[in-house]
Each structure stands twice: as structure tokens, then as C-alpha cells.
Coordinates of C-alpha atoms in Angstrom, one line a residue:
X25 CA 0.0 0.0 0.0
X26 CA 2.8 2.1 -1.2
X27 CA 2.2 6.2 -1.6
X28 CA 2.3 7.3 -5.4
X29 CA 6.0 8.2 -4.7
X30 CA 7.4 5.0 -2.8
X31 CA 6.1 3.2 -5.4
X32 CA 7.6 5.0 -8.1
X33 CA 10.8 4.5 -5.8
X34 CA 10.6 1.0 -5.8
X35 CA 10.3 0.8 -8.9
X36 CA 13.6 2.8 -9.7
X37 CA 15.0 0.5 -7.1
X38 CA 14.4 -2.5 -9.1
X39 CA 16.0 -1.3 -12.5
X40 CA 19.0 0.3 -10.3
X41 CA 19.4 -3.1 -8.6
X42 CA 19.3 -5.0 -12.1
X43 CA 21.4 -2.3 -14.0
X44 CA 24.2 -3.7 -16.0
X45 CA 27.9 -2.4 -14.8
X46 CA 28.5 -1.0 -18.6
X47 CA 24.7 0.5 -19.4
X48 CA 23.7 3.8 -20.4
X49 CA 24.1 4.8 -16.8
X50 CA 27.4 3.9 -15.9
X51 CA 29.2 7.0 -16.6
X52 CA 27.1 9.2 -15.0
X53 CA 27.1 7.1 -11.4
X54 CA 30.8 6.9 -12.0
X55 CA 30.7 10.8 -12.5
X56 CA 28.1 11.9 -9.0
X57 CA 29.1 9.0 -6.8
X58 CA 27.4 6.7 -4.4
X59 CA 23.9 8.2 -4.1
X60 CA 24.2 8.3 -0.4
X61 CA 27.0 10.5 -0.7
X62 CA 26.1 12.9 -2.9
X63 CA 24.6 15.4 -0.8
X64 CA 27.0 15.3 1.8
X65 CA 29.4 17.7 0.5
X66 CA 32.2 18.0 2.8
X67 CA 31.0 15.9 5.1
X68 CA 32.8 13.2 6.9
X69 CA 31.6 10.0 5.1
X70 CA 29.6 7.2 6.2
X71 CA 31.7 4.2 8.3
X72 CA 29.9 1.2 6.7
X73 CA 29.2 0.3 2.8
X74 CA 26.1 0.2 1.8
X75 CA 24.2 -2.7 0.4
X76 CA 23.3 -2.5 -3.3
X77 CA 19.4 -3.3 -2.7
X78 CA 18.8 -0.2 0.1
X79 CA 16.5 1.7 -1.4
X80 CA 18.4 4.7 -2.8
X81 CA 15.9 7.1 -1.4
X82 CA 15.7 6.0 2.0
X83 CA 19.9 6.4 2.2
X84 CA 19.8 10.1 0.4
X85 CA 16.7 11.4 2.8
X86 CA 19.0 10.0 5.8
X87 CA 21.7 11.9 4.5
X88 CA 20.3 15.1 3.5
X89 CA 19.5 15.6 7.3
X90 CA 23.1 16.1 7.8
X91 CA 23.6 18.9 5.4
X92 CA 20.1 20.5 6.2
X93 CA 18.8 20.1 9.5
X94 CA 21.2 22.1 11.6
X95 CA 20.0 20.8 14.7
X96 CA 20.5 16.8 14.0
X97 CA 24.2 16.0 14.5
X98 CA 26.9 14.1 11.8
X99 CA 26.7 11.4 14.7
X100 CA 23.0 11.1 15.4
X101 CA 22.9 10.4 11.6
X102 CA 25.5 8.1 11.3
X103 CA 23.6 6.5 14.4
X104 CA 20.3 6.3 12.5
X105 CA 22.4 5.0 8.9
X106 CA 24.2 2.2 10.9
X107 CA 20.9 1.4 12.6
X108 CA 19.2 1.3 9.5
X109 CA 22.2 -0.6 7.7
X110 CA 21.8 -4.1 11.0
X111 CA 17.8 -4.2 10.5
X112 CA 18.1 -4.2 6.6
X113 CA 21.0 -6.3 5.7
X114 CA 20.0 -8.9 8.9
X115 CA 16.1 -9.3 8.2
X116 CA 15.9 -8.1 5.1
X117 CA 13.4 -5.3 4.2
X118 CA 9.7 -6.5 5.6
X119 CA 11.8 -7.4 8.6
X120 CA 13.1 -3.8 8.9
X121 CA 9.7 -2.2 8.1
X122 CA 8.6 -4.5 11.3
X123 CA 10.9 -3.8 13.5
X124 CA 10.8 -0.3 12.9
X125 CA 7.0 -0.1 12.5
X126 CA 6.3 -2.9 15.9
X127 CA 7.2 -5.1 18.7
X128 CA 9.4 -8.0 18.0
X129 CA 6.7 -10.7 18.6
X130 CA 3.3 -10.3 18.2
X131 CA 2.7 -12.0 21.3
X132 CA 0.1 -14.5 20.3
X133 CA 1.5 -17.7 20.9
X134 CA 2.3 -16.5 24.4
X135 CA -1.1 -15.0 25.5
X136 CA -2.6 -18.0 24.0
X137 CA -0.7 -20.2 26.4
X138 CA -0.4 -18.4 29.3
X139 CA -4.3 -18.2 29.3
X140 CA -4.7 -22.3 29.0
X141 CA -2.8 -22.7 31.8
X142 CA -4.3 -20.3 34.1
X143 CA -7.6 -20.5 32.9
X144 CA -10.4 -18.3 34.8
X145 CA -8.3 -18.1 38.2
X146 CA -8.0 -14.5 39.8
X147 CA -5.2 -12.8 41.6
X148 CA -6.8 -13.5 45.1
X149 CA -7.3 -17.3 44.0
X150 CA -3.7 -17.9 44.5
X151 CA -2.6 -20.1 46.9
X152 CA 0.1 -17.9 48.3
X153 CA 0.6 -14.6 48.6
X154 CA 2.0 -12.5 45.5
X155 CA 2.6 -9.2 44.4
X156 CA 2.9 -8.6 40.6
X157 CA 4.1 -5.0 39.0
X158 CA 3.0 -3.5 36.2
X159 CA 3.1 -0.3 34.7
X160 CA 0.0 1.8 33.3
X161 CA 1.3 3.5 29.6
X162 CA -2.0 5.6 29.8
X163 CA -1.6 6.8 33.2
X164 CA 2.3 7.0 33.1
X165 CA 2.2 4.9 36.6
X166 CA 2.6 2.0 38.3
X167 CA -0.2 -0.6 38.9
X168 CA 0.8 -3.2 41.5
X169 CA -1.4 -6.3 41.7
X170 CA -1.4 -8.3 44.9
X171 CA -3.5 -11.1 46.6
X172 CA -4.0 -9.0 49.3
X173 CA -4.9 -5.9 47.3
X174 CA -7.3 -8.3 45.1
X175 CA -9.5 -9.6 48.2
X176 CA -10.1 -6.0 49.3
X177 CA -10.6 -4.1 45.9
X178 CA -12.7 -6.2 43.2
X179 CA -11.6 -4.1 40.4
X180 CA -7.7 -5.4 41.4
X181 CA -8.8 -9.0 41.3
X182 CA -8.3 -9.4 37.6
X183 CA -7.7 -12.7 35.9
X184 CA -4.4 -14.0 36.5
X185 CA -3.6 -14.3 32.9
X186 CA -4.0 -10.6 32.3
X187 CA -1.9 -9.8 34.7
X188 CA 1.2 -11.8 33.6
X189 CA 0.8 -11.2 30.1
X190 CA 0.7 -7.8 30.9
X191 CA 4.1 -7.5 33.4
X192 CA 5.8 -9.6 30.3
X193 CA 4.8 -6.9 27.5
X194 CA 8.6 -5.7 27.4
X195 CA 8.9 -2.8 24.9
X196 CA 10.1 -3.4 21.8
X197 CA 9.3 -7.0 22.2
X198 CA 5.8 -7.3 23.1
X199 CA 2.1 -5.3 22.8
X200 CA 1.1 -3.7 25.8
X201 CA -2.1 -5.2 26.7
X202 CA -5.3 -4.4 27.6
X203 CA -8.0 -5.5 30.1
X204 CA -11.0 -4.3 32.1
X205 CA -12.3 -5.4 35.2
X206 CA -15.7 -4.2 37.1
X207 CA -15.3 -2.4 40.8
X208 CA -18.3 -3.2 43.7
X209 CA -20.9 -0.8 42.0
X210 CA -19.7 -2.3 38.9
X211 CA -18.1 0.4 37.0
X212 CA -15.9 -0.1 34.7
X213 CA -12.0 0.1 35.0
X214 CA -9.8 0.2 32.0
X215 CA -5.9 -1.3 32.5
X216 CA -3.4 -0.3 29.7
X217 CA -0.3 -2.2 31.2
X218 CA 3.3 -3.0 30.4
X219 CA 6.6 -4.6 31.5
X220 CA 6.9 -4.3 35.1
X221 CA 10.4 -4.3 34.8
X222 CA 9.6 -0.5 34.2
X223 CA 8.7 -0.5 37.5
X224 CA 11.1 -1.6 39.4
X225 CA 13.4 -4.6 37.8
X226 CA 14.3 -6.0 41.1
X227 CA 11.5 -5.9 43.3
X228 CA 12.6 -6.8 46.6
X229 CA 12.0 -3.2 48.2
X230 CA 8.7 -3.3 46.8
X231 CA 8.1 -6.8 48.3
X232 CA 9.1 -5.3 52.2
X233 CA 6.7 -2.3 51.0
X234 CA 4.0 -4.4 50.8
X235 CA 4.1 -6.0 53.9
X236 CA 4.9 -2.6 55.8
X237 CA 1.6 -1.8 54.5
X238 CA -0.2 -4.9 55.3
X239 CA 1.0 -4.3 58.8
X240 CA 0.2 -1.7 59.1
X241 CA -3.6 -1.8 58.2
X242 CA -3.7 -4.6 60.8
X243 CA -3.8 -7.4 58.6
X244 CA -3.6 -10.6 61.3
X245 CA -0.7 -12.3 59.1
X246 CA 1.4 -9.8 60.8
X247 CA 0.1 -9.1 64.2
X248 CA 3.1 -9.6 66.1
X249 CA 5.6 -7.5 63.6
X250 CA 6.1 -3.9 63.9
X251 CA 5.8 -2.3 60.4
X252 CA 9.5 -0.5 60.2
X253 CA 10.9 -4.1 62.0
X254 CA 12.9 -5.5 59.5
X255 CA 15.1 -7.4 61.2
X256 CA 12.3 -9.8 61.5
X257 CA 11.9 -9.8 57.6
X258 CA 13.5 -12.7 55.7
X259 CA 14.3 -11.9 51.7
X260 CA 15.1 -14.3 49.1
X261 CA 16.4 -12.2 46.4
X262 CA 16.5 -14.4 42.8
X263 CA 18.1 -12.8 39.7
X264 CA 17.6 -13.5 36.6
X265 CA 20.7 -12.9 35.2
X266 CA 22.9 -9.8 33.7
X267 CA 25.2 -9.0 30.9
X268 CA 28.9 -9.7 31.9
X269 CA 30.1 -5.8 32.2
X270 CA 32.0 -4.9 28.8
X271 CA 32.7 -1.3 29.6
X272 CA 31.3 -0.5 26.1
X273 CA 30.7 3.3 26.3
X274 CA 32.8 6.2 28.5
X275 CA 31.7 9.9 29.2
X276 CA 34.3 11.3 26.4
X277 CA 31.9 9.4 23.8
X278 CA 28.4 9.3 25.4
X279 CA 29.2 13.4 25.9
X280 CA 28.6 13.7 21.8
X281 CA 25.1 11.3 21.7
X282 CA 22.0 12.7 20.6
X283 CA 18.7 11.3 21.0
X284 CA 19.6 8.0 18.1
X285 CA 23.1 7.7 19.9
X286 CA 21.3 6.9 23.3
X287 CA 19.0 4.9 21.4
X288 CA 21.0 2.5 19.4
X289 CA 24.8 2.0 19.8
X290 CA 27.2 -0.3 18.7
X291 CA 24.1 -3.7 18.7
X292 CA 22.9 -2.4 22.2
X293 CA 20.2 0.3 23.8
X294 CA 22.4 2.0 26.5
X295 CA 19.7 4.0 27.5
X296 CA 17.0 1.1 28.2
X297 CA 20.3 -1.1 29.6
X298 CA 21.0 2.2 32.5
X299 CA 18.1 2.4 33.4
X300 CA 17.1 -1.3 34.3
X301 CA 20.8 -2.1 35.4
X302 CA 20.6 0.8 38.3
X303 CA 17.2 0.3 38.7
X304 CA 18.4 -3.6 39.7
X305 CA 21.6 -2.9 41.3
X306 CA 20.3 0.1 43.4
X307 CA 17.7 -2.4 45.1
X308 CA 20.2 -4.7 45.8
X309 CA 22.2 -2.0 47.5
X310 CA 19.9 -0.8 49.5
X311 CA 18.1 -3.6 50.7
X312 CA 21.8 -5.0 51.6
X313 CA 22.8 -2.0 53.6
X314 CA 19.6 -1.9 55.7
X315 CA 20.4 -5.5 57.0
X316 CA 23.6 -5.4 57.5
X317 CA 23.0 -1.8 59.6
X318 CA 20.3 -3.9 61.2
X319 CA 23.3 -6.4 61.7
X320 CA 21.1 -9.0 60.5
X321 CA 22.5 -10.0 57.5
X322 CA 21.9 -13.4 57.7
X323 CA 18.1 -12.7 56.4
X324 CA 18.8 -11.2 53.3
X325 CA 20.0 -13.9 50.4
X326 CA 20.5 -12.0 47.0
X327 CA 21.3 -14.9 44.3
X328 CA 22.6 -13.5 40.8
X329 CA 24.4 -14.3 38.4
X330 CA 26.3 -11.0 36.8
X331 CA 28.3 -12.4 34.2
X332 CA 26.4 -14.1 31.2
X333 CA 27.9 -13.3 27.8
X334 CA 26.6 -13.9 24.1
X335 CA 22.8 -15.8 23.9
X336 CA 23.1 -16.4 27.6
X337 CA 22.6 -13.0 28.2
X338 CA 19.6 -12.3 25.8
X339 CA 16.2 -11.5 26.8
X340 CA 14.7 -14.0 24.1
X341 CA 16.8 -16.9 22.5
X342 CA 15.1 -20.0 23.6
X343 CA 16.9 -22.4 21.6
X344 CA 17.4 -26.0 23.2
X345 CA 21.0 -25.5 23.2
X346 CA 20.3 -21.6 25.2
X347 CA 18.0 -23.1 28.1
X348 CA 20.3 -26.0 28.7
X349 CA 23.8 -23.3 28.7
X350 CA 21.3 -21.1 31.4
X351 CA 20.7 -24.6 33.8
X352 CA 24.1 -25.2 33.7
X353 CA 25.0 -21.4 35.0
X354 CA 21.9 -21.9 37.5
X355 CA 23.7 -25.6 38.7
X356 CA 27.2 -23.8 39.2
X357 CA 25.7 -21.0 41.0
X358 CA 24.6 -23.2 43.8
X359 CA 28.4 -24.0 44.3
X360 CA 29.2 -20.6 44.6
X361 CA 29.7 -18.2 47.9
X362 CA 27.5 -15.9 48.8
X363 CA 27.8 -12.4 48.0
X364 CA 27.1 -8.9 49.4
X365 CA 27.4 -5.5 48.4
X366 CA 30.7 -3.5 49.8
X367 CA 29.0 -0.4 51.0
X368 CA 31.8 1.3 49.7
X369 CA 32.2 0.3 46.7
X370 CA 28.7 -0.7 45.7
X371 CA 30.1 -4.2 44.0
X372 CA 29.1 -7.6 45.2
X373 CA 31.8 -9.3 46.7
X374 CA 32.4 -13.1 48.0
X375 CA 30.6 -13.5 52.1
X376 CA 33.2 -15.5 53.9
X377 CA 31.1 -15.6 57.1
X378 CA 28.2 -17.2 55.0
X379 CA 28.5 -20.6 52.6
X380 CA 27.7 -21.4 49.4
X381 CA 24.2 -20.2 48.3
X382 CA 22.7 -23.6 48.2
X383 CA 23.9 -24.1 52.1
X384 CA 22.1 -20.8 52.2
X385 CA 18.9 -21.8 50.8
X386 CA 19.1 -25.1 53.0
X387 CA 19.2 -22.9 56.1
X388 CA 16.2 -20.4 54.8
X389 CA 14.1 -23.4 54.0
X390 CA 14.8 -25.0 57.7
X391 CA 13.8 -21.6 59.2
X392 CA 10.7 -21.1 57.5
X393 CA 9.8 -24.9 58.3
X394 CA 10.3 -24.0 61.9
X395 CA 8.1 -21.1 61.8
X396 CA 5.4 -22.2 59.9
X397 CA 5.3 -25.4 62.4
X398 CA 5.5 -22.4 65.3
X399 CA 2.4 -20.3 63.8
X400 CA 0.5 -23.9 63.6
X401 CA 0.7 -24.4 67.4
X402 CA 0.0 -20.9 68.1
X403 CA -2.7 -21.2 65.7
X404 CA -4.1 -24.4 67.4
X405 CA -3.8 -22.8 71.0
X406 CA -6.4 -20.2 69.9

């Protein structure tokens, strides 16, 4: 559904593309030059080569931005030309048009899925507590989902499904979604959610939030826990994983980014990859340094792994080989010593009062046993 003009462009495209080397035009593109360098005058020239079936067009409108738009920078446009150069020559031109023009996946397969195996079951139907975050694109805020939430406001006991599919709809990768539930007097309530990594993309703080709150309204889970007591908290932090720190970028080059530069750099997003790495790593810090002030250290176990490097690393290659390299990291973890943030330094480094994180996770799971049995008796005394 081409315009009048891109289809007259495409159509120049495809004689340019089967041109002979000697025709009738030869001397004359021999003469002007590549035609993504024609306008560019003076101009430093592009880094890369271009492929002989980019649409001429699309390179000389890239280019012409340098020598007319005085506010877009040589560098944001080399930015945008190499950007433009990865999504054409790897996916070929309806891949490009996709990527540029929509998510990754269309997110079917998933949502299809996710709802079989979750059926009709709401978020106060689980069988343990959870708290799920989400963040509304409408309403530029966060919408938290919890079973506790869910059994005292109706229109935040949506179904289960929507709610995962929704904290999963990474940008880029997959649709937002939209649902709508009914509150008490049955009005309705419209949810236009994404990734809750946006939210926070490690959410232990948000976790000892929660109960703070619950605590605080009474709730009898909690009776005999101040709100602000902590030291009576016990976190399980799990990580998913991180990119092995390449040191990619420094101020000197970041200093001359425009809005493309921060965008797309060198087969990475350093924008979207700040923001969710101190977003992560800030959480981590923070939650460590209140336990160990509370010199109760012991209660806080932060498992991650911060090195993964190639497929390993990526959000979405779920080859066979991929998932069986990622159990392998998971199975050598266990062996490893515990870490915790130097409050100094900020970096994780090895716990030599503490074991290896599965002794770790043998000790949490003998304390909760022990306090579960505990709250039985009391519960049986009543």
C-alpha cells in the first residue's frame, strides 16, 4: 500500500538493482558517486558500505538531514544510517519495516498459552501470597497487583492471565495489553499495562513495601511485627541474570550522543540497559545495607548471576542448546559463595562468614519450616 511516490521509488530501485555495470548509466554514477554521498558535500563519510538493494531514497533522505537540519548532529545520523544498515541487511526489508514499525513478537502464541494454563483463576485465588508489578502506559504509573490488594478491591482482582501477560509486554518485544475489570458498584475500570520491569526490575524493596503496608492496616498475618521491624523480615532475592560488564561506552563518547546515539549504539540500547541495570543494582544495594546496619545480615540472600555473555545473556533466544547453557550457570551458581554488596564500593563481593548459596537456601528453608510449624501451634492454641 505504497504512496504514489514509494512506489515510483521502488520501482527505480528494481532497475538500479538489475542495471548492468557498462549501461547507459554507468558513466554518470561513475561521474556523481554513491547516491548516499552525494549530498554530503564535505561531510565526513559514512563508516559502513552500503548494500546494493537499500532503497536509494531512504539512504539520500538519511543523509540530506546532515547537510540541512542544523540541529541533527553528523553522529546522530551516522547513528540512524548504521541502525538502518543491522535491520536491513539482517532481516531483510519486511523485517526492517517490522521492526521499525512494531514489537518483535506479536505476542500471540504467548497469551494463548499463558491463558490455558491459568484458565479463569484471579489474583486473590492464588494459593500464596503474591505481588505482581505492572506499569500503566496511559496513566504513566505503576499498577501493582497483589492477593492482598485483590481480596479487598474487586476491580484489582483481575484474571491471573491478564496480569502476567501484561508484566511480560517488554517494549520493543511485546504489545502492551489491555483488560477491564468491574469495581463493587460495577463500574468499569480500563488497564493499559506493560513490563513491570519499568517499575522496578528488582522488586525486593517493593516486596518489604507491601508488607509494611499490610501491617500496618492490621492485617492478622502480621500481628506480632512492627511495620518498620525488619530485622524480622526474611528476603530471598533471585536474579535472573545480567550481561557480563563490557565497559562499552565512557563519558568522552556518550558526551557527543543525541537522542539515536542513546538509542542505538554499537548492537545495544544504553539508554534502556542504564536504566534497568541501576534500577536492579540500586535495590540490591539498598536492601543489603539496611540488614547489615540492622546487623542482620543473615536474612537477606541475594542470588545472581552478573556475568552471562553472548545468547546467555539475551532476553529472548530459547533455543534448546540456550535453556540447557542457562541450567548449567543456575547448577554452578549453587556452588558458589555468597555475596554482598561492599558499602563502599557498591560491587558484590564473595561473604566468607556465610557458605555457598545452596547451604544458604538449605538454612532459609529450615527456618521457614520452623516457623510455619510455630504459627501452627499458636494457631491451634487459639
Amino acid at each position: 500500500r505504497a504512496g504514489r511516490e514509494d512506489r515510483g521509488l521502488l520501482r527505480r530501485g528494481r532497475r538500479d538493482e538489475h542495471r548492468r555495470p557498462g549501461g547507459r548509466h554507468a558513466h554518470r554514477a561513475q561521474r556523481r558517486g554513491p547516491p548516499a554521498l552525494r549530498r554530503q558535500g564535505r561531510q565526513q563519510v559514512l563508516p559502513r558500505a552500503l548494500p546494493e538493494y537499500l532503497p536509494c531514497r531512504l539512504v539520500m533522505r538519511i543523509t540530506y538531514m546532515a547537510t540541512v537540519a542544523e540541529s541533527i548532529s553528523n553522529e546522530s545520523v551516522y547513528s540512524l544510517m548504521n541502525y538502518v544498515l543491522d535491520l536491513w541487511c539482517s532481516k531483510g526489508p519486511l523485517g526492517w519495516l517490522k521492526s521499525m514499525m512494531g514489537p518483535k513478537y506479536s505476542g500471540q502464541h504467548l497469551h494463548s498459552v499463558v491463558k490455558k494454563l491459568l484458565g479463569d483463576t484471579t489474583v486473590h485465588q492464588t494459593l500464596k501470597n503474591i505481588i505482581i508489578p505492572t506499569f500503566d502506559i496511559k496513566l504513566l504509573q505503576p499498577t501493582i497487583f497483589s492477593t492482598y490488594d485483590a481480596t479487598r478491591d474487586v476491580s484489582k482482582n483481575a484474571l491471573l492471565s491478564d496480569v502476567c501477560i501484561s508484566t511480560s509486554a517488554a517494549p520493543t518485544y511485546l504489545p502492551g495489553h489491555h483488560f477491564e475489570t468491574k469495581d463493587k458498584d460495577g463500574k468499569t475500570r480500563a488497564f493499559n499495562l506493560i513490563d513491570g520491569g519499568v517499575v522496578a526490575n528488582n522488586p525486593t524493596l517493593l516486596a518489604m513495601t507491601h508488607v509494611s503496608k499490610q501491617i500496618l492496616m492490621g492485617n492478622e498475618d502480621f500481628v506480632p511485627i512492627k511495620s518498620a521491624d525488619y530485622g524480622k523480615f526474611m528476603i530471598l532475592s533471585l536474579g535472573t541474570g545480567s550481561a557480563k560488564i563490557e565497559e562499552k561506552f565512557d563519558a568522552a563518547e556518550c558526551s557527543k550522543w543525541g537522542l539515536l546515539g542513546w538509542l542505538y549504539k554499537r548492537g545495544s540500547t544504553p539508554i534502556i540497559d542504564s536504566f534497568s541495570e541501576a534500577s536492579a543494582d540500586l535495590v540490591d544495594i539498598q536492601a543489603s545495607v539496611l540488614f547489615q546496619a540492622l546487623q542482620c545480615n543473615n536474612c537477606y540472600l541475594r542470588i545472581q548471576h552478573d556475568e552471562l555473555t553472548g545468547e546467555m545473556a539475551s532476553v529472548d533466544v530459547s533455543t534448546s542448546k540456550n535453556l540447557n547453557g542457562l541450567i548449567d550457570v543456575g547448577k554452578a551458581l549453587l556452588k558458589r559463595q555468597v555475596c554482598k554488596v561492599n558499602v563502599e564500593t557498591g560491587k558484590n563481593e564473595p561473604d566468607l562468614k556465610r557458605g555457598t548459596n545452596e547451604e544458604e537456601l538449605d538454612r532459609f528453608a529450615r527456618m521457614l519450616s520452623k516457623e510455619r510449624k510455630a504459627r501452627q501451634v499458636a494457631y491451634e492454641r487459639r
